[in-house]
Amino acid sequence: MALCLPALLSAGPPARAQSASPPAREVVLPIENVRFEYAQVLAVRPVQQVLRTTSTERVCSDPSRPEVLVPENVLNARRNAAEAAGRPPPANLRHCRMAPVVREYQRPIAYDVDYVYRGNKFRTRMGRDPGNRLRIRISIMPAPLE
């Protein structure tokens, strides 16, 4: 069987098929040369996400100030009871109402990092603050021939 294998390989395809296709070229894949070094960080700026929450909370007015926002016809039970009994309403009575309260929170979702390596400035976005130096990956590979 070993004798038949070279005979099959040397026979090749028919002559008509050889003339129609270009000759096969050997493909060589270059090896990537990689090393790691450190770059100096110039600036780090957090990228903020703004979160807004709305909740309904009890908001009470100061009894020393007249409440402008509450309509005249809205009175609470203590005031009605005091007026019905013929007594003046208590001085420390506070007007309370339920009101929507909007709060904003900011949280960092990423960091824009400016750094310099061998005199060239670069910018990248990272998930965490790298500190004063940044480990970078240096990859050297020949450009493909055109």
mmCIF file of N, CA and C in Angstrom:
data_model
loop_
_atom_site.group_PDB
_atom_site.id
_atom_site.type_symbol
_atom_site.label_atom_id
_atom_site.label_comp_id
_atom_site.label_asym_id
_atom_site.label_seq_id
_atom_site.Cartn_x
_atom_site.Cartn_y
_atom_site.Cartn_z
ATOM 1 N N MET A 1 0.820 -1.181 0.000
ATOM 2 C CA MET A 1 0.000 0.000 0.000
ATOM 3 C C MET A 1 0.865 1.246 0.000
ATOM 4 N N ALA A 2 2.015 1.202 0.647
ATOM 5 C CA ALA A 2 2.903 2.345 0.654
ATOM 6 C C ALA A 2 3.396 2.669 -0.743
ATOM 7 N N LEU A 3 3.516 1.687 -1.593
ATOM 8 C CA LEU A 3 3.964 1.924 -2.963
ATOM 9 C C LEU A 3 2.880 2.584 -3.804
ATOM 10 N N CYS A 4 1.631 2.317 -3.481
ATOM 11 C CA CYS A 4 0.534 2.887 -4.273
ATOM 12 C C CYS A 4 0.315 4.356 -3.951
ATOM 13 N N LEU A 5 0.567 4.765 -2.731
ATOM 14 C CA LEU A 5 0.305 6.141 -2.319
ATOM 15 C C LEU A 5 1.126 7.144 -3.111
ATOM 16 N N PRO A 6 2.429 6.969 -3.312
ATOM 17 C CA PRO A 6 3.163 7.931 -4.125
ATOM 18 C C PRO A 6 2.689 7.927 -5.568
ATOM 19 N N ALA A 7 2.270 6.803 -6.045
ATOM 20 C CA ALA A 7 1.788 6.745 -7.429
ATOM 21 C C ALA A 7 0.519 7.554 -7.577
ATOM 22 N N LEU A 8 -0.358 7.529 -6.569
ATOM 23 C CA LEU A 8 -1.597 8.305 -6.640
ATOM 24 C C LEU A 8 -1.309 9.797 -6.535
ATOM 25 N N LEU A 9 -0.365 10.171 -5.690
ATOM 26 C CA LEU A 9 -0.037 11.589 -5.521
ATOM 27 C C LEU A 9 0.640 12.158 -6.762
ATOM 28 N N SER A 10 1.451 11.362 -7.418
ATOM 29 C CA SER A 10 2.157 11.880 -8.588
ATOM 30 C C SER A 10 1.260 11.955 -9.810
ATOM 31 N N ALA A 11 0.182 11.193 -9.800
ATOM 32 C CA ALA A 11 -0.708 11.206 -10.968
ATOM 33 C C ALA A 11 -1.392 12.554 -11.097
ATOM 34 N N GLY A 12 -1.889 13.128 -10.009
ATOM 35 C CA GLY A 12 -2.514 14.444 -10.020
ATOM 36 C C GLY A 12 -3.815 14.472 -10.792
ATOM 37 N N PRO A 13 -4.450 15.632 -10.881
ATOM 38 C CA PRO A 13 -5.708 15.770 -11.608
ATOM 39 C C PRO A 13 -5.461 15.743 -13.109
ATOM 40 N N PRO A 14 -6.522 15.618 -13.899
ATOM 41 C CA PRO A 14 -6.359 15.615 -15.350
ATOM 42 C C PRO A 14 -5.735 16.914 -15.836
ATOM 43 N N ALA A 15 -5.127 16.901 -16.996
ATOM 44 C CA ALA A 15 -4.413 18.051 -17.554
ATOM 45 C C ALA A 15 -5.333 19.235 -17.774
ATOM 46 N N ARG A 16 -6.562 19.041 -18.144
ATOM 47 C CA ARG A 16 -7.499 20.128 -18.389
ATOM 48 C C ARG A 16 -7.760 20.909 -17.099
ATOM 49 N N ALA A 17 -7.887 20.238 -15.943
ATOM 50 C CA ALA A 17 -8.149 20.902 -14.673
ATOM 51 C C ALA A 17 -6.929 21.677 -14.202
ATOM 52 N N GLN A 18 -5.725 21.227 -14.499
ATOM 53 C CA GLN A 18 -4.522 21.933 -14.082
ATOM 54 C C GLN A 18 -4.390 23.261 -14.795
ATOM 55 N N SER A 19 -4.711 23.348 -16.016
ATOM 56 C CA SER A 19 -4.534 24.594 -16.754
ATOM 57 C C SER A 19 -5.577 25.635 -16.367
ATOM 58 N N ALA A 20 -6.736 25.239 -15.850
ATOM 59 C CA ALA A 20 -7.800 26.177 -15.508
ATOM 60 C C ALA A 20 -7.581 26.815 -14.143
ATOM 61 N N SER A 21 -6.972 26.155 -13.172
ATOM 62 C CA SER A 21 -6.806 26.713 -11.829
ATOM 63 C C SER A 21 -5.387 27.234 -11.647
ATOM 64 N N PRO A 22 -5.239 28.319 -10.851
ATOM 65 C CA PRO A 22 -3.893 28.845 -10.605
ATOM 66 C C PRO A 22 -3.118 27.870 -9.726
ATOM 67 N N PRO A 23 -1.805 27.927 -9.774
ATOM 68 C CA PRO A 23 -1.007 27.019 -8.951
ATOM 69 C C PRO A 23 -1.230 27.326 -7.468
ATOM 70 N N ALA A 24 -1.266 26.297 -6.647
ATOM 71 C CA ALA A 24 -1.479 26.457 -5.207
ATOM 72 C C ALA A 24 -0.252 27.091 -4.578
ATOM 73 N N ARG A 25 -0.512 28.112 -3.684
ATOM 74 C CA ARG A 25 0.588 28.779 -2.985
ATOM 75 C C ARG A 25 0.602 28.322 -1.540
ATOM 76 N N GLU A 26 1.767 28.260 -1.000
ATOM 77 C CA GLU A 26 1.917 27.875 0.390
ATOM 78 C C GLU A 26 1.633 29.097 1.263
ATOM 79 N N VAL A 27 0.770 28.955 2.266
ATOM 80 C CA VAL A 27 0.397 30.054 3.152
ATOM 81 C C VAL A 27 1.223 29.948 4.428
ATOM 82 N N VAL A 28 1.901 31.045 4.767
ATOM 83 C CA VAL A 28 2.716 31.097 5.975
ATOM 84 C C VAL A 28 2.064 32.101 6.916
ATOM 85 N N LEU A 29 1.727 31.670 8.114
ATOM 86 C CA LEU A 29 1.138 32.553 9.109
ATOM 87 C C LEU A 29 2.241 33.108 9.995
ATOM 88 N N PRO A 30 2.347 34.450 10.087
ATOM 89 C CA PRO A 30 3.396 35.026 10.939
ATOM 90 C C PRO A 30 3.067 34.810 12.411
ATOM 91 N N ILE A 31 4.089 34.716 13.211
ATOM 92 C CA ILE A 31 3.933 34.546 14.650
ATOM 93 C C ILE A 31 3.867 35.929 15.280
ATOM 94 N N GLU A 32 2.903 36.101 16.176
ATOM 95 C CA GLU A 32 2.735 37.384 16.848
ATOM 96 C C GLU A 32 3.697 37.461 18.030
ATOM 97 N N ASN A 33 4.456 38.539 18.101
ATOM 98 C CA ASN A 33 5.387 38.769 19.205
ATOM 99 C C ASN A 33 4.696 39.676 20.217
ATOM 100 N N VAL A 34 4.485 39.183 21.421
ATOM 101 C CA VAL A 34 3.734 39.909 22.439
ATOM 102 C C VAL A 34 4.595 40.085 23.678
ATOM 103 N N ARG A 35 4.489 41.289 24.263
ATOM 104 C CA ARG A 35 5.113 41.538 25.558
ATOM 105 C C ARG A 35 4.232 42.537 26.304
ATOM 106 N N PHE A 36 4.424 42.639 27.595
ATOM 107 C CA PHE A 36 3.636 43.536 28.430
ATOM 108 C C PHE A 36 4.555 44.570 29.051
ATOM 109 N N GLU A 37 4.102 45.825 29.054
ATOM 110 C CA GLU A 37 4.860 46.923 29.651
ATOM 111 C C GLU A 37 3.889 47.807 30.416
ATOM 112 N N TYR A 38 4.414 48.899 30.979
ATOM 113 C CA TYR A 38 3.587 49.829 31.735
ATOM 114 C C TYR A 38 3.627 51.201 31.080
ATOM 115 N N ALA A 39 2.477 51.872 31.073
ATOM 116 C CA ALA A 39 2.353 53.233 30.564
ATOM 117 C C ALA A 39 1.977 54.146 31.725
ATOM 118 N N GLN A 40 2.338 55.420 31.611
ATOM 119 C CA GLN A 40 2.036 56.413 32.639
ATOM 120 C C GLN A 40 0.626 56.959 32.413
ATOM 121 N N VAL A 41 -0.220 56.917 33.429
ATOM 122 C CA VAL A 41 -1.588 57.436 33.335
ATOM 123 C C VAL A 41 -1.549 58.942 33.536
ATOM 124 N N LEU A 42 -2.164 59.676 32.602
ATOM 125 C CA LEU A 42 -2.214 61.134 32.685
ATOM 126 C C LEU A 42 -3.474 61.620 33.387
ATOM 127 N N ALA A 43 -4.628 61.043 33.049
ATOM 128 C CA ALA A 43 -5.900 61.494 33.621
ATOM 129 C C ALA A 43 -6.893 60.339 33.625
ATOM 130 N N VAL A 44 -7.751 60.351 34.640
ATOM 131 C CA VAL A 44 -8.835 59.375 34.740
ATOM 132 C C VAL A 44 -10.114 60.148 35.021
ATOM 133 N N ARG A 45 -11.109 59.988 34.150
ATOM 134 C CA ARG A 45 -12.395 60.660 34.322
ATOM 135 C C ARG A 45 -13.506 59.616 34.402
ATOM 136 N N PRO A 46 -14.297 59.632 35.488
ATOM 137 C CA PRO A 46 -15.391 58.661 35.572
ATOM 138 C C PRO A 46 -16.512 59.014 34.596
ATOM 139 N N VAL A 47 -17.093 58.008 33.998
ATOM 140 C CA VAL A 47 -18.274 58.166 33.148
ATOM 141 C C VAL A 47 -19.460 57.833 34.043
ATOM 142 N N GLN A 48 -20.324 58.834 34.273
ATOM 143 C CA GLN A 48 -21.409 58.690 35.239
ATOM 144 C C GLN A 48 -22.708 58.260 34.568
ATOM 145 N N GLN A 49 -23.464 57.431 35.258
ATOM 146 C CA GLN A 49 -24.821 57.092 34.860
ATOM 147 C C GLN A 49 -25.741 57.790 35.847
ATOM 148 N N VAL A 50 -26.751 58.496 35.335
ATOM 149 C CA VAL A 50 -27.686 59.211 36.191
ATOM 150 C C VAL A 50 -28.930 58.349 36.352
ATOM 151 N N LEU A 51 -29.253 58.043 37.604
ATOM 152 C CA LEU A 51 -30.448 57.266 37.920
ATOM 153 C C LEU A 51 -31.444 58.181 38.606
ATOM 154 N N ARG A 52 -32.683 58.173 38.141
ATOM 155 C CA ARG A 52 -33.738 58.987 38.751
ATOM 156 C C ARG A 52 -34.774 58.057 39.359
ATOM 157 N N THR A 53 -35.117 58.321 40.615
ATOM 158 C CA THR A 53 -36.160 57.551 41.275
ATOM 159 C C THR A 53 -37.245 58.504 41.739
ATOM 160 N N THR A 54 -38.471 58.053 41.656
ATOM 161 C CA THR A 54 -39.609 58.836 42.124
ATOM 162 C C THR A 54 -40.339 58.007 43.163
ATOM 163 N N SER A 55 -40.573 58.604 44.306
ATOM 164 C CA SER A 55 -41.332 57.928 45.353
ATOM 165 C C SER A 55 -42.309 58.928 45.955
ATOM 166 N N THR A 56 -43.365 58.411 46.542
ATOM 167 C CA THR A 56 -44.356 59.265 47.194
ATOM 168 C C THR A 56 -44.037 59.277 48.681
ATOM 169 N N GLU A 57 -43.842 60.489 49.204
ATOM 170 C CA GLU A 57 -43.489 60.633 50.613
ATOM 171 C C GLU A 57 -44.393 61.661 51.271
ATOM 172 N N ARG A 58 -44.458 61.582 52.573
ATOM 173 C CA ARG A 58 -45.240 62.539 53.352
ATOM 174 C C ARG A 58 -44.418 63.811 53.512
ATOM 175 N N VAL A 59 -44.980 64.925 53.066
ATOM 176 C CA VAL A 59 -44.313 66.218 53.149
ATOM 177 C C VAL A 59 -45.152 67.104 54.059
ATOM 178 N N CYS A 60 -44.542 67.616 55.115
ATOM 179 C CA CYS A 60 -45.258 68.445 56.083
ATOM 180 C C CYS A 60 -44.722 69.868 56.042
ATOM 181 N N SER A 61 -45.625 70.824 56.274
ATOM 182 C CA SER A 61 -45.230 72.232 56.261
ATOM 183 C C SER A 61 -44.862 72.671 57.669
ATOM 184 N N ASP A 62 -44.138 73.764 57.740
ATOM 185 C CA ASP A 62 -43.749 74.354 59.010
ATOM 186 C C ASP A 62 -44.966 75.086 59.571
ATOM 187 N N PRO A 63 -45.356 74.866 60.842
ATOM 188 C CA PRO A 63 -46.552 75.526 61.377
ATOM 189 C C PRO A 63 -46.413 77.042 61.493
ATOM 190 N N SER A 64 -45.198 77.567 61.543
ATOM 191 C CA SER A 64 -45.020 79.015 61.667
ATOM 192 C C SER A 64 -45.235 79.725 60.338
ATOM 193 N N ARG A 65 -45.112 79.006 59.219
ATOM 194 C CA ARG A 65 -45.324 79.616 57.909
ATOM 195 C C ARG A 65 -46.681 79.186 57.369
ATOM 196 N N PRO A 66 -47.379 80.082 56.718
ATOM 197 C CA PRO A 66 -48.634 79.666 56.094
ATOM 198 C C PRO A 66 -48.343 78.783 54.876
ATOM 199 N N GLU A 67 -49.126 77.751 54.719
ATOM 200 C CA GLU A 67 -48.956 76.822 53.603
ATOM 201 C C GLU A 67 -49.677 77.386 52.386
ATOM 202 N N VAL A 68 -48.934 77.649 51.351
ATOM 203 C CA VAL A 68 -49.501 78.230 50.143
ATOM 204 C C VAL A 68 -49.978 77.142 49.187
ATOM 205 N N LEU A 69 -49.308 76.014 49.194
ATOM 206 C CA LEU A 69 -49.603 74.976 48.221
ATOM 207 C C LEU A 69 -50.872 74.186 48.537
ATOM 208 N N VAL A 70 -51.309 74.174 49.815
ATOM 209 C CA VAL A 70 -52.484 73.397 50.186
ATOM 210 C C VAL A 70 -53.732 74.228 49.905
ATOM 211 N N PRO A 71 -54.741 73.693 49.214
ATOM 212 C CA PRO A 71 -55.971 74.453 48.962
ATOM 213 C C PRO A 71 -56.691 74.784 50.266
ATOM 214 N N GLU A 72 -57.478 75.842 50.213
ATOM 215 C CA GLU A 72 -58.176 76.325 51.405
ATOM 216 C C GLU A 72 -59.175 75.301 51.939
ATOM 217 N N ASN A 73 -59.797 74.537 51.072
ATOM 218 C CA ASN A 73 -60.858 73.634 51.523
ATOM 219 C C ASN A 73 -60.347 72.294 52.034
ATOM 220 N N VAL A 74 -59.035 72.073 52.033
ATOM 221 C CA VAL A 74 -58.479 70.814 52.522
ATOM 222 C C VAL A 74 -57.963 71.046 53.937
ATOM 223 N N LEU A 75 -58.649 70.433 54.889
ATOM 224 C CA LEU A 75 -58.248 70.565 56.297
ATOM 225 C C LEU A 75 -58.137 69.171 56.883
ATOM 226 N N ASN A 76 -57.287 69.017 57.863
ATOM 227 C CA ASN A 76 -57.148 67.690 58.455
ATOM 228 C C ASN A 76 -58.129 67.488 59.600
ATOM 229 N N ALA A 77 -58.180 66.292 60.135
ATOM 230 C CA ALA A 77 -59.195 65.925 61.125
ATOM 231 C C ALA A 77 -59.023 66.672 62.441
ATOM 232 N N ARG A 78 -57.797 66.915 62.864
ATOM 233 C CA ARG A 78 -57.588 67.618 64.142
ATOM 234 C C ARG A 78 -58.116 69.037 64.083
ATOM 235 N N ARG A 79 -57.896 69.709 62.957
ATOM 236 C CA ARG A 79 -58.370 71.087 62.819
ATOM 237 C C ARG A 79 -59.903 71.109 62.799
ATOM 238 N N ASN A 80 -60.515 70.185 62.072
ATOM 239 C CA ASN A 80 -61.981 70.127 62.026
ATOM 240 C C ASN A 80 -62.559 69.841 63.404
ATOM 241 N N ALA A 81 -61.952 68.936 64.140
ATOM 242 C CA ALA A 81 -62.439 68.603 65.477
ATOM 243 C C ALA A 81 -62.299 69.792 66.411
ATOM 244 N N ALA A 82 -61.213 70.530 66.304
ATOM 245 C CA ALA A 82 -61.000 71.692 67.173
ATOM 246 C C ALA A 82 -62.008 72.788 66.859
ATOM 247 N N GLU A 83 -62.279 73.032 65.605
ATOM 248 C CA GLU A 83 -63.245 74.069 65.234
ATOM 249 C C GLU A 83 -64.656 73.653 65.624
ATOM 250 N N ALA A 84 -64.981 72.377 65.506
ATOM 251 C CA ALA A 84 -66.322 71.905 65.871
ATOM 252 C C ALA A 84 -66.548 72.033 67.368
ATOM 253 N N ALA A 85 -65.534 71.880 68.163
ATOM 254 C CA ALA A 85 -65.656 71.986 69.615
ATOM 255 C C ALA A 85 -65.607 73.434 70.075
ATOM 256 N N GLY A 86 -65.350 74.375 69.185
ATOM 257 C CA GLY A 86 -65.308 75.772 69.550
ATOM 258 C C GLY A 86 -63.955 76.223 70.061
ATOM 259 N N ARG A 87 -62.961 75.362 69.977
ATOM 260 C CA ARG A 87 -61.617 75.734 70.413
ATOM 261 C C ARG A 87 -60.827 76.208 69.203
ATOM 262 N N PRO A 88 -59.834 77.067 69.429
ATOM 263 C CA PRO A 88 -58.964 77.443 68.313
ATOM 264 C C PRO A 88 -58.096 76.240 67.931
ATOM 265 N N PRO A 89 -57.711 76.124 66.675
ATOM 266 C CA PRO A 89 -56.869 74.998 66.273
ATOM 267 C C PRO A 89 -55.516 75.070 66.973
ATOM 268 N N PRO A 90 -54.920 73.937 67.268
ATOM 269 C CA PRO A 90 -53.624 73.961 67.955
ATOM 270 C C PRO A 90 -52.570 74.691 67.126
ATOM 271 N N ALA A 91 -51.658 75.369 67.828
ATOM 272 C CA ALA A 91 -50.633 76.175 67.153
ATOM 273 C C ALA A 91 -49.577 75.295 66.488
ATOM 274 N N ASN A 92 -49.359 74.116 67.032
ATOM 275 C CA ASN A 92 -48.314 73.263 66.480
ATOM 276 C C ASN A 92 -48.840 72.325 65.387
ATOM 277 N N LEU A 93 -50.037 72.564 64.907
ATOM 278 C CA LEU A 93 -50.632 71.722 63.875
ATOM 279 C C LEU A 93 -49.865 71.891 62.570
ATOM 280 N N ARG A 94 -49.474 70.787 61.987
ATOM 281 C CA ARG A 94 -48.722 70.825 60.732
ATOM 282 C C ARG A 94 -49.609 70.298 59.620
ATOM 283 N N HIS A 95 -49.486 70.911 58.471
ATOM 284 C CA HIS A 95 -50.205 70.444 57.290
ATOM 285 C C HIS A 95 -49.317 69.421 56.585
ATOM 286 N N CYS A 96 -49.825 68.223 56.438
ATOM 287 C CA CYS A 96 -49.062 67.170 55.769
ATOM 288 C C CYS A 96 -49.838 66.676 54.559
ATOM 289 N N ARG A 97 -49.094 66.291 53.556
ATOM 290 C CA ARG A 97 -49.696 65.750 52.338
ATOM 291 C C ARG A 97 -48.713 64.768 51.726
ATOM 292 N N MET A 98 -49.223 63.918 50.859
ATOM 293 C CA MET A 98 -48.385 62.977 50.126
ATOM 294 C C MET A 98 -47.982 63.647 48.813
ATOM 295 N N ALA A 99 -46.708 63.655 48.531
ATOM 296 C CA ALA A 99 -46.210 64.321 47.324
ATOM 297 C C ALA A 99 -45.131 63.452 46.681
ATOM 298 N N PRO A 100 -45.053 63.511 45.352
ATOM 299 C CA PRO A 100 -43.976 62.770 44.683
ATOM 300 C C PRO A 100 -42.637 63.480 44.892
ATOM 301 N N VAL A 101 -41.626 62.705 45.221
ATOM 302 C CA VAL A 101 -40.287 63.241 45.444
ATOM 303 C C VAL A 101 -39.350 62.550 44.450
ATOM 304 N N VAL A 102 -38.643 63.361 43.667
ATOM 305 C CA VAL A 102 -37.715 62.834 42.666
ATOM 306 C C VAL A 102 -36.298 63.001 43.202
ATOM 307 N N ARG A 103 -35.543 61.910 43.175
ATOM 308 C CA ARG A 103 -34.141 61.958 43.596
ATOM 309 C C ARG A 103 -33.273 61.484 42.446
ATOM 310 N N GLU A 104 -32.098 62.079 42.345
ATOM 311 C CA GLU A 104 -31.129 61.686 41.317
ATOM 312 C C GLU A 104 -29.887 61.122 41.992
ATOM 313 N N TYR A 105 -29.421 60.016 41.449
ATOM 314 C CA TYR A 105 -28.191 59.391 41.923
ATOM 315 C C TYR A 105 -27.246 59.258 40.740
ATOM 316 N N GLN A 106 -25.972 59.439 41.001
ATOM 317 C CA GLN A 106 -24.962 59.234 39.962
ATOM 318 C C GLN A 106 -24.030 58.124 40.419
ATOM 319 N N ARG A 107 -23.730 57.230 39.479
ATOM 320 C CA ARG A 107 -22.780 56.168 39.789
ATOM 321 C C ARG A 107 -21.846 55.991 38.609
ATOM 322 N N PRO A 108 -20.569 55.733 38.875
ATOM 323 C CA PRO A 108 -19.629 55.527 37.767
ATOM 324 C C PRO A 108 -19.864 54.168 37.117
ATOM 325 N N ILE A 109 -19.952 54.170 35.774
ATOM 326 C CA ILE A 109 -20.126 52.908 35.048
ATOM 327 C C ILE A 109 -18.864 52.536 34.282
ATOM 328 N N ALA A 110 -17.965 53.505 34.085
ATOM 329 C CA ALA A 110 -16.704 53.251 33.382
ATOM 330 C C ALA A 110 -15.764 54.413 33.685
ATOM 331 N N TYR A 111 -14.539 54.304 33.182
ATOM 332 C CA TYR A 111 -13.539 55.359 33.367
ATOM 333 C C TYR A 111 -12.846 55.615 32.037
ATOM 334 N N ASP A 112 -12.779 56.891 31.634
ATOM 335 C CA ASP A 112 -11.992 57.283 30.468
ATOM 336 C C ASP A 112 -10.575 57.554 30.959
ATOM 337 N N VAL A 113 -9.612 56.831 30.397
ATOM 338 C CA VAL A 113 -8.226 56.889 30.865
ATOM 339 C C VAL A 113 -7.347 57.429 29.745
ATOM 340 N N ASP A 114 -6.630 58.515 30.027
ATOM 341 C CA ASP A 114 -5.615 59.046 29.117
ATOM 342 C C ASP A 114 -4.258 58.587 29.638
ATOM 343 N N TYR A 115 -3.435 58.036 28.737
ATOM 344 C CA TYR A 115 -2.117 57.567 29.156
ATOM 345 C C TYR A 115 -1.105 57.834 28.052
ATOM 346 N N VAL A 116 0.180 57.808 28.442
ATOM 347 C CA VAL A 116 1.262 58.050 27.494
ATOM 348 C C VAL A 116 2.204 56.849 27.533
ATOM 349 N N TYR A 117 2.601 56.415 26.319
ATOM 350 C CA TYR A 117 3.558 55.324 26.184
ATOM 351 C C TYR A 117 4.562 55.720 25.120
ATOM 352 N N ARG A 118 5.827 55.806 25.511
ATOM 353 C CA ARG A 118 6.928 56.194 24.625
ATOM 354 C C ARG A 118 6.623 57.479 23.853
ATOM 355 N N GLY A 119 6.101 58.467 24.548
ATOM 356 C CA GLY A 119 5.866 59.777 23.954
ATOM 357 C C GLY A 119 4.563 59.911 23.187
ATOM 358 N N ASN A 120 3.813 58.848 23.016
ATOM 359 C CA ASN A 120 2.528 58.903 22.312
ATOM 360 C C ASN A 120 1.390 58.823 23.318
ATOM 361 N N LYS A 121 0.375 59.689 23.109
ATOM 362 C CA LYS A 121 -0.776 59.713 24.008
ATOM 363 C C LYS A 121 -1.884 58.834 23.443
ATOM 364 N N PHE A 122 -2.554 58.129 24.349
ATOM 365 C CA PHE A 122 -3.646 57.236 23.986
ATOM 366 C C PHE A 122 -4.799 57.445 24.953
ATOM 367 N N ARG A 123 -5.999 57.025 24.540
ATOM 368 C CA ARG A 123 -7.186 57.095 25.394
ATOM 369 C C ARG A 123 -7.941 55.784 25.267
ATOM 370 N N THR A 124 -8.427 55.291 26.404
ATOM 371 C CA THR A 124 -9.221 54.065 26.415
ATOM 372 C C THR A 124 -10.297 54.188 27.480
ATOM 373 N N ARG A 125 -11.303 53.337 27.401
ATOM 374 C CA ARG A 125 -12.363 53.285 28.412
ATOM 375 C C ARG A 125 -12.241 51.951 29.140
ATOM 376 N N MET A 126 -12.206 52.035 30.474
ATOM 377 C CA MET A 126 -11.994 50.841 31.292
ATOM 378 C C MET A 126 -13.115 50.701 32.314
ATOM 379 N N GLY A 127 -13.262 49.504 32.838
ATOM 380 C CA GLY A 127 -14.283 49.233 33.840
ATOM 381 C C GLY A 127 -13.882 49.627 35.248
ATOM 382 N N ARG A 128 -12.602 49.909 35.464
ATOM 383 C CA ARG A 128 -12.141 50.320 36.796
ATOM 384 C C ARG A 128 -11.042 51.365 36.655
ATOM 385 N N ASP A 129 -10.774 52.058 37.746
ATOM 386 C CA ASP A 129 -9.721 53.073 37.774
ATOM 387 C C ASP A 129 -8.371 52.356 37.847
ATOM 388 N N PRO A 130 -7.453 52.591 36.869
ATOM 389 C CA PRO A 130 -6.194 51.846 36.863
ATOM 390 C C PRO A 130 -5.142 52.363 37.836
ATOM 391 N N GLY A 131 -5.323 53.534 38.398
ATOM 392 C CA GLY A 131 -4.293 54.100 39.270
ATOM 393 C C GLY A 131 -3.341 54.967 38.463
ATOM 394 N N ASN A 132 -2.063 55.056 38.889
ATOM 395 C CA ASN A 132 -1.124 55.961 38.216
ATOM 396 C C ASN A 132 -0.345 55.307 37.084
ATOM 397 N N ARG A 133 -0.440 53.993 36.920
ATOM 398 C CA ARG A 133 0.190 53.343 35.771
ATOM 399 C C ARG A 133 -0.725 52.242 35.251
ATOM 400 N N LEU A 134 -0.565 51.941 33.972
ATOM 401 C CA LEU A 134 -1.465 51.027 33.279
ATOM 402 C C LEU A 134 -0.651 49.953 32.578
ATOM 403 N N ARG A 135 -0.969 48.705 32.832
ATOM 404 C CA ARG A 135 -0.286 47.600 32.149
ATOM 405 C C ARG A 135 -0.873 47.483 30.749
ATOM 406 N N ILE A 136 0.009 47.529 29.736
ATOM 407 C CA ILE A 136 -0.439 47.477 28.348
ATOM 408 C C ILE A 136 0.193 46.286 27.644
ATOM 409 N N ARG A 137 -0.483 45.831 26.615
ATOM 410 C CA ARG A 137 -0.019 44.693 25.813
ATOM 411 C C ARG A 137 0.564 45.233 24.521
ATOM 412 N N ILE A 138 1.822 44.924 24.253
ATOM 413 C CA ILE A 138 2.515 45.354 23.041
ATOM 414 C C ILE A 138 2.581 44.151 22.109
ATOM 415 N N SER A 139 2.048 44.311 20.904
ATOM 416 C CA SER A 139 2.042 43.234 19.918
ATOM 417 C C SER A 139 2.723 43.735 18.652
ATOM 418 N N ILE A 140 3.745 43.010 18.199
ATOM 419 C CA ILE A 140 4.483 43.395 16.998
ATOM 420 C C ILE A 140 4.348 42.268 15.986
ATOM 421 N N MET A 141 3.928 42.659 14.771
ATOM 422 C CA MET A 141 3.692 41.681 13.722
ATOM 423 C C MET A 141 3.919 42.364 12.384
ATOM 424 N N PRO A 142 4.555 41.725 11.433
ATOM 425 C CA PRO A 142 4.764 42.376 10.142
ATOM 426 C C PRO A 142 3.439 42.620 9.421
ATOM 427 N N ALA A 143 3.384 43.723 8.701
ATOM 428 C CA ALA A 143 2.188 44.041 7.918
ATOM 429 C C ALA A 143 2.104 43.086 6.731
ATOM 430 N N PRO A 144 0.898 42.729 6.314
ATOM 431 C CA PRO A 144 0.776 41.824 5.166
ATOM 432 C C PRO A 144 1.261 42.495 3.884
ATOM 433 N N LEU A 145 1.879 41.709 3.021
ATOM 434 C CA LEU A 145 2.369 42.226 1.741
ATOM 435 C C LEU A 145 1.209 42.321 0.766
ATOM 436 N N GLU A 146 1.133 43.412 0.084
ATOM 437 C CA GLU A 146 0.038 43.621 -0.879
ATOM 438 C C GLU A 146 0.425 43.118 -2.235
#
